[in-house]
Amino acid sequence: MARIIGGIATSHTPTIGFALDAKKQEDPVWKPIFEGYKPVQQWLADRKPDVLLYIFNDHITSFFLDHYSHFALGIGEEYAPADEGGGPRKLPPFQGDPKLAAHIAAGLVADEFDLSYFQGKDLDHGVFSPLSLLLPHETSWPCRIVPFQCGVLNPPIPTPLRFYKLGLALRKAILSYPEDIKVAIVGTGGLSHQVHGERCGFNNTPWDMEFIERLEKDPEGLTKITIAEYATLGGMEGAEVVMWLMMRAALSKKVTKTHQTYYLPSMTPIASVIFENASDEPLDEPVEAYRKRMTEQYDGLEKLSGTYPYTIERSVKAFRLNRFLHELIHPEFRKAFLADPAPLYEQHKLTQEERDLVTKRDWRGMMHYGVIFFLLEKLGAVVGTTNLHIYAAMRGQSLEDFQKTRNAQVLYSVAGTDEGKTDWDKKPARA
């Protein structure tokens, strides 16, 4: 089964990535950053984790305020560096681990944690700033990543206790994963800093030292501190250290701190800590019972013929095609699609199979492939067909035969005001 080989806590300030990209290794002001991370680099090189479970917060880059989740689990196949205003950094994309992510999702939901899932999003300095210094990456990264985005910037946010309990649940989910892989838990953010308002520039090194000490020896005690108290002691943005607390909870009750460094050149301390497990507590329920509980809400669905639950696995498999079809909500994309879809197919890197499914309006084939129905009905609206035509096609029936199974022979679609999209609505419905 999977093993958790230890935990890393690290700042994720963009200062780290800037220093690396600007080749500041020998500059006396910047050199302590590089020196401080050398033990973490060596630890990762020696331990060789297969996967990093990476806890971070986005900085209103890929997770905007129009939909801001508390806990968002990355389930995708690949994550590239985000453009934060000056172009993305020249780094290769990180490979994800959708299978492990799906297992973690099942475990956390079974333990009553409400998650959102993401894929196809580029990740900002919260991920790539420290990792670009910690791991070799000339052409690719040496391990996979399961990113876990925490919405800490838009109060009310979850309590420190909730972050801690989520870390405990993460530990259980990972340790129950049946494959023999090594997982390192990385908690990022902090330490004391504030980057907005008249209080910007606030730091509190004594509190930072106390927090690290308590994180090692009394993490549960840190759950009793309120967000306001964290902000008072460590700055408003410094309250993101709850993500370090989440990492710590995913480790054993007793840990050994094998490394600690701290350097405060400007606005944010650049700190790193390594914890290794020093005890071996059993899970609070047998693994088989836990795995059974993960799936009990869905056991039996496989017996329903013609039914395809839109699982994480299906979502990942057909993500590229679903994203393409989702673009049809934009008028200019619809116009270009109807004029000539070929350039759009190329732009979105659709496979030949995916192109054929769309071009042939193979509604049943797209559904089998993994397209969610609510994107089929959008495509239907764009090309001027009805939901009923799509339903009939999915059943392998003619529209006439399908309508015989309905109480009323009506037609409808989700088309709005685009001209000609409801021309089929010319005859009165038949009861």
XYZ file of N, CA and C in Angstrom, residues 278-419:
426
model
N 7.656 9.532 13.333
C 8.386 8.918 14.451
C 7.501 7.987 15.259
N 6.295 7.721 14.770
C 5.407 6.748 15.406
C 4.574 6.107 14.317
N 3.864 5.060 14.660
C 3.162 4.276 13.640
C 1.777 3.907 14.150
N 0.889 4.899 14.164
C -0.462 4.649 14.653
C -1.288 3.917 13.593
N -2.065 2.939 13.986
C -2.947 2.264 13.025
C -4.100 3.188 12.624
N -4.701 2.915 11.470
C -5.887 3.666 11.081
C -7.022 3.374 12.051
N -7.983 4.288 12.116
C -9.054 4.141 13.105
C -10.143 3.164 12.666
N -9.976 2.551 11.493
C -10.872 1.470 11.062
C -10.098 0.591 10.098
N -10.469 -0.669 9.972
C -9.768 -1.558 9.047
C -9.811 -1.020 7.625
N -8.737 -1.216 6.887
C -8.637 -0.678 5.536
C -9.778 -1.171 4.656
N -10.086 -2.449 4.723
C -11.142 -2.979 3.864
C -12.495 -2.365 4.188
N -12.757 -2.147 5.475
C -14.021 -1.516 5.864
C -14.072 -0.075 5.359
N -12.952 0.600 5.425
C -12.871 1.989 4.954
C -13.080 2.054 3.439
N -12.423 1.179 2.712
C -12.595 1.171 1.256
C -14.033 0.851 0.874
N -14.655 -0.037 1.616
C -16.057 -0.362 1.347
C -16.943 0.853 1.585
N -16.631 1.598 2.644
C -17.426 2.789 2.965
C -17.246 3.878 1.901
N -16.082 3.888 1.268
C -15.838 4.859 0.198
C -16.838 4.722 -0.942
N -17.254 3.500 -1.218
C -18.064 3.244 -2.411
C -19.511 2.886 -2.108
N -19.884 2.808 -0.844
C -21.193 2.257 -0.515
C -22.350 3.076 -1.072
N -22.169 4.384 -1.247
C -23.247 5.199 -1.802
C -23.499 4.903 -3.275
N -22.542 4.258 -3.923
C -22.629 4.039 -5.365
C -22.675 2.573 -5.749
N -22.538 1.697 -4.767
C -22.622 0.275 -5.050
C -23.997 -0.064 -5.627
N -23.989 -0.734 -6.746
C -25.237 -1.093 -7.424
C -25.490 -0.283 -8.673
N -24.854 0.889 -8.793
C -25.063 1.697 -9.996
C -24.616 0.958 -11.249
N -23.594 0.111 -11.077
C -23.064 -0.603 -12.236
C -24.091 -1.576 -12.822
N -25.137 -1.882 -12.065
C -26.166 -2.804 -12.537
C -27.235 -2.096 -13.369
N -27.225 -0.780 -13.379
C -28.227 -0.026 -14.126
C -27.769 0.095 -15.569
N -28.403 -0.638 -16.454
C -27.999 -0.608 -17.860
C -28.256 0.786 -18.433
N -27.394 1.179 -19.367
C -27.555 2.474 -20.021
C -27.343 3.646 -19.099
N -26.597 3.457 -18.030
C -26.379 4.504 -17.030
C -24.879 4.687 -16.839
N -24.418 5.935 -16.914
C -22.983 6.217 -16.894
C -22.697 7.356 -15.916
N -22.559 7.062 -14.633
C -22.268 8.124 -13.657
C -21.030 8.910 -14.079
N -21.104 10.223 -13.946
C -20.015 11.072 -14.412
C -18.928 11.142 -13.336
N -18.159 10.084 -13.245
C -17.147 9.935 -12.215
C -15.909 10.771 -12.542
N -15.013 10.859 -11.571
C -13.741 11.537 -11.804
C -13.001 10.886 -12.969
N -13.030 9.583 -13.036
C -12.324 8.887 -14.112
C -12.869 9.297 -15.479
N -14.193 9.350 -15.618
C -14.790 9.774 -16.891
C -14.481 11.236 -17.172
N -14.512 12.050 -16.140
C -14.228 13.474 -16.290
C -12.822 13.710 -16.815
N -11.853 12.974 -16.266
C -10.464 13.135 -16.702
C -10.288 12.629 -18.129
N -10.871 11.477 -18.432
C -10.704 10.882 -19.767
C -11.203 11.811 -20.863
N -12.360 12.426 -20.649
C -12.996 13.217 -21.701
C -12.883 14.716 -21.450
N -11.963 15.113 -20.602
C -11.880 16.536 -20.238
C -11.639 17.427 -21.451
N -10.739 17.022 -22.314
C -10.405 17.850 -23.476
C -11.642 18.091 -24.348
N -12.407 17.046 -24.604
C -13.591 17.187 -25.438
C -14.682 17.971 -24.721
N -14.866 17.708 -23.442
C -15.869 18.467 -22.684
C -15.523 19.955 -22.654
N -14.237 20.268 -22.475
C -13.840 21.684 -22.444
C -14.092 22.345 -23.795
N -13.817 21.612 -24.860
C -14.092 22.143 -26.202
C -15.574 22.481 -26.341
N -16.437 21.561 -25.968
C -17.877 21.781 -26.116
C -18.367 22.891 -25.190
N -17.723 23.038 -24.047
C -18.123 24.107 -23.128
C -17.870 25.487 -23.732
N -16.877 25.575 -24.603
C -16.583 26.858 -25.247
C -17.746 27.344 -26.104
N -18.687 26.472 -26.423
C -19.837 26.864 -27.236
C -20.753 27.845 -26.525
N -20.538 28.092 -25.257
C -21.348 29.113 -24.565
C -20.924 30.523 -24.972
N -19.801 30.656 -25.696
C -19.302 31.962 -26.120
C -19.714 32.227 -27.571
N -20.381 33.343 -27.856
C -20.913 33.601 -29.204
C -19.862 33.528 -30.304
N -18.669 34.086 -30.084
C -17.661 34.083 -31.133
C -17.165 32.672 -31.431
N -17.080 31.854 -30.396
C -16.671 30.464 -30.606
C -17.738 29.718 -31.398
N -19.009 29.956 -31.068
C -20.099 29.315 -31.818
C -20.029 29.693 -33.296
N -19.811 30.974 -33.543
C -19.756 31.454 -34.923
C -18.628 30.773 -35.684
N -17.442 30.711 -35.064
C -16.291 30.078 -35.717
C -16.531 28.585 -35.907
N -17.149 27.944 -34.934
C -17.432 26.505 -35.023
C -18.358 26.200 -36.186
N -19.393 26.995 -36.347
C -20.351 26.748 -37.422
C -19.749 27.066 -38.787
N -18.818 28.005 -38.834
C -18.184 28.355 -40.104
C -17.194 27.289 -40.544
N -16.346 26.853 -39.620
C -15.339 25.832 -39.947
C -14.732 25.328 -38.640
N -15.131 24.151 -38.179
C -14.635 23.679 -36.890
C -13.189 23.195 -36.913
N -12.633 22.930 -38.081
C -11.309 22.310 -38.164
C -10.226 23.100 -37.420
N -10.124 24.426 -37.598
C -9.097 25.165 -36.846
C -9.303 25.085 -35.337
N -10.547 25.026 -34.906
C -10.827 24.921 -33.472
C -10.441 23.541 -32.951
N -10.707 22.502 -33.740
C -10.271 21.158 -33.353
C -8.757 21.148 -33.122
N -8.036 21.783 -34.035
C -6.581 21.808 -33.942
C -6.128 22.613 -32.728
N -6.744 23.759 -32.530
C -6.393 24.630 -31.402
C -6.584 23.918 -30.069
N -7.627 23.120 -29.964
C -7.938 22.422 -28.717
C -7.340 21.025 -28.660
N -6.556 20.674 -29.669
C -5.810 19.423 -29.701
C -6.708 18.198 -29.547
N -7.872 18.242 -30.202
C -8.762 17.087 -30.168
C -8.149 15.948 -30.972
N -8.341 14.731 -30.488
C -7.898 13.565 -31.234
C -8.806 13.371 -32.447
N -8.389 12.510 -33.364
C -9.220 12.247 -34.533
C -10.549 11.630 -34.120
N -10.507 10.758 -33.130
C -11.754 10.158 -32.644
C -12.700 11.229 -32.116
N -12.166 12.164 -31.344
C -13.005 13.223 -30.778
C -13.560 14.125 -31.876
N -12.754 14.437 -32.870
C -13.226 15.263 -33.981
C -14.359 14.566 -34.738
N -14.188 13.274 -34.968
C -15.216 12.538 -35.698
C -16.530 12.497 -34.917
N -16.434 12.318 -33.614
C -17.651 12.269 -32.800
C -18.450 13.556 -32.926
N -17.752 14.693 -32.894
C -18.440 15.989 -32.991
C -18.933 16.237 -34.401
N -18.082 16.003 -35.372
C -18.447 16.279 -36.762
C -19.659 15.466 -37.195
N -19.713 14.207 -36.778
C -20.819 13.330 -37.164
C -22.045 13.492 -36.271
N -21.933 14.385 -35.264
C -23.026 14.562 -34.292
C -23.430 13.201 -33.735
N -22.426 12.454 -33.340
C -22.647 11.105 -32.807
C -22.978 11.227 -31.320
N -24.253 11.515 -31.043
C -24.670 11.812 -29.673
C -24.420 10.625 -28.753
N -24.775 9.461 -29.203
C -24.577 8.265 -28.388
C -23.081 7.974 -28.194
N -22.318 8.127 -29.255
C -20.883 7.901 -29.171
C -20.208 8.880 -28.224
N -20.623 10.157 -28.279
C -20.036 11.153 -27.371
C -20.372 10.826 -25.925
N -21.592 10.400 -25.685
C -21.982 10.033 -24.320
C -21.174 8.847 -23.825
N -21.002 7.845 -24.665
C -20.183 6.689 -24.277
C -18.727 7.095 -24.042
N -18.250 8.047 -24.825
C -16.860 8.487 -24.709
C -16.590 9.203 -23.383
N -17.617 9.885 -22.853
C -17.443 10.578 -21.586
C -17.919 12.013 -21.573
N -18.618 12.433 -22.638
C -19.179 13.783 -22.644
C -20.387 13.817 -21.720
N -20.417 14.798 -20.841
C -21.551 14.924 -19.934
C -22.760 15.435 -20.726
N -23.952 14.969 -20.384
C -25.135 15.283 -21.191
C -25.340 16.785 -21.364
N -25.043 17.569 -20.361
C -25.387 18.988 -20.399
C -24.517 19.777 -21.374
N -23.462 19.131 -21.867
C -22.718 19.716 -22.981
C -23.242 19.209 -24.313
N -23.810 17.992 -24.326
C -24.486 17.528 -25.538
C -25.650 18.452 -25.887
N -26.412 18.864 -24.886
C -27.558 19.717 -25.191
C -27.115 21.110 -25.645
N -25.934 21.551 -25.200
C -25.414 22.834 -25.707
C -25.029 22.712 -27.169
N -24.336 21.614 -27.516
C -24.018 21.382 -28.925
C -25.304 21.274 -29.746
N -26.303 20.602 -29.206
C -27.576 20.496 -29.904
C -28.186 21.852 -30.192
N -28.146 22.742 -29.188
C -28.699 24.087 -29.378
C -27.940 24.837 -30.470
N -26.624 24.672 -30.490
C -25.803 25.389 -31.470
C -26.112 24.929 -32.886
N -26.289 23.636 -33.070
C -26.507 23.119 -34.433
C -27.990 23.080 -34.788
N -28.853 23.531 -33.874
C -30.264 23.671 -34.200
C -31.084 22.416 -34.063
N -30.663 21.519 -33.164
C -31.477 20.334 -32.925
C -32.054 20.412 -31.510
N -32.868 19.458 -31.156
C -33.568 19.516 -29.874
C -33.033 18.470 -28.905
N -33.351 18.690 -27.645
C -33.008 17.677 -26.647
C -33.649 16.338 -26.971
N -34.836 16.358 -27.521
C -35.533 15.104 -27.785
C -34.829 14.289 -28.870
N -34.276 14.968 -29.871
C -33.491 14.260 -30.881
C -32.286 13.578 -30.238
N -31.657 14.272 -29.281
C -30.482 13.707 -28.611
C -30.892 12.524 -27.737
N -32.007 12.669 -27.007
C -32.483 11.556 -26.179
C -32.744 10.325 -27.042
N -33.404 10.543 -28.173
C -33.732 9.424 -29.057
C -32.453 8.757 -29.567
N -31.464 9.567 -29.936
C -30.211 9.014 -30.442
C -29.497 8.196 -29.374
N -29.525 8.665 -28.141
C -28.873 7.922 -27.064
C -29.557 6.581 -26.836
N -30.855 6.540 -27.080
C -31.599 5.274 -26.922
C -31.490 4.387 -28.159
N -30.892 4.898 -29.239
C -30.817 4.130 -30.481
C -32.152 4.047 -31.190
N -32.973 5.079 -31.031
C -34.304 5.092 -31.614
C -34.459 6.268 -32.569
N -35.436 6.182 -33.435
C -35.834 7.358 -34.208
C -36.581 8.303 -33.271
N -36.655 9.563 -33.675
C -37.401 10.526 -32.854
C -38.855 10.082 -32.720
N -39.436 9.603 -33.824
C -40.844 9.194 -33.789
C -41.061 8.062 -32.782
N -40.186 7.089 -32.801
C -40.346 5.966 -31.876
C -40.120 6.404 -30.429
N -39.144 7.265 -30.217
C -38.907 7.736 -28.858
C -40.104 8.537 -28.348
N -40.670 9.381 -29.198
C -41.793 10.205 -28.753
C -43.001 9.356 -28.357
N -43.112 8.161 -28.929
C -44.225 7.281 -28.551
C -44.121 6.837 -27.094
N -42.920 6.927 -26.514
C -42.751 6.538 -25.112
C -43.023 7.688 -24.156
N -43.328 8.891 -24.680
C -43.562 10.074 -23.848
C -45.060 10.351 -23.733
N -45.441 11.013 -22.657
C -46.862 11.343 -22.460
C -47.333 12.437 -23.404
N -46.395 13.319 -23.787
C -46.730 14.375 -24.742
C -45.578 14.478 -25.739
N -45.912 14.712 -27.005
C -44.889 14.760 -28.044
C -44.419 16.204 -28.231
N -43.587 16.660 -27.299
C -43.088 18.036 -27.336
C -41.636 18.029 -27.800
N -41.195 19.200 -28.272
C -39.797 19.426 -28.601
C -39.308 20.643 -27.834
N -38.049 20.604 -27.410
C -37.463 21.768 -26.714
C -35.946 21.652 -26.751
N -35.289 22.758 -26.449
C -33.832 22.770 -26.329
C -33.447 23.910 -25.396
N -32.138 24.087 -25.191
C -31.668 25.179 -24.341
C -31.294 26.400 -25.165
N -31.638 26.386 -26.473
C -31.313 27.526 -27.336
C -31.998 28.783 -26.840
N -31.294 29.895 -26.979
C -31.841 31.183 -26.555
C -32.259 32.031 -27.731
N -31.519 33.120 -27.947
C -31.951 34.103 -28.941
C -31.193 34.036 -30.255
N -30.242 33.134 -30.413
C -29.528 33.025 -31.694
C -30.515 32.678 -32.802
N -30.373 33.359 -33.921
C -31.326 33.220 -35.013
C -31.327 31.806 -35.589
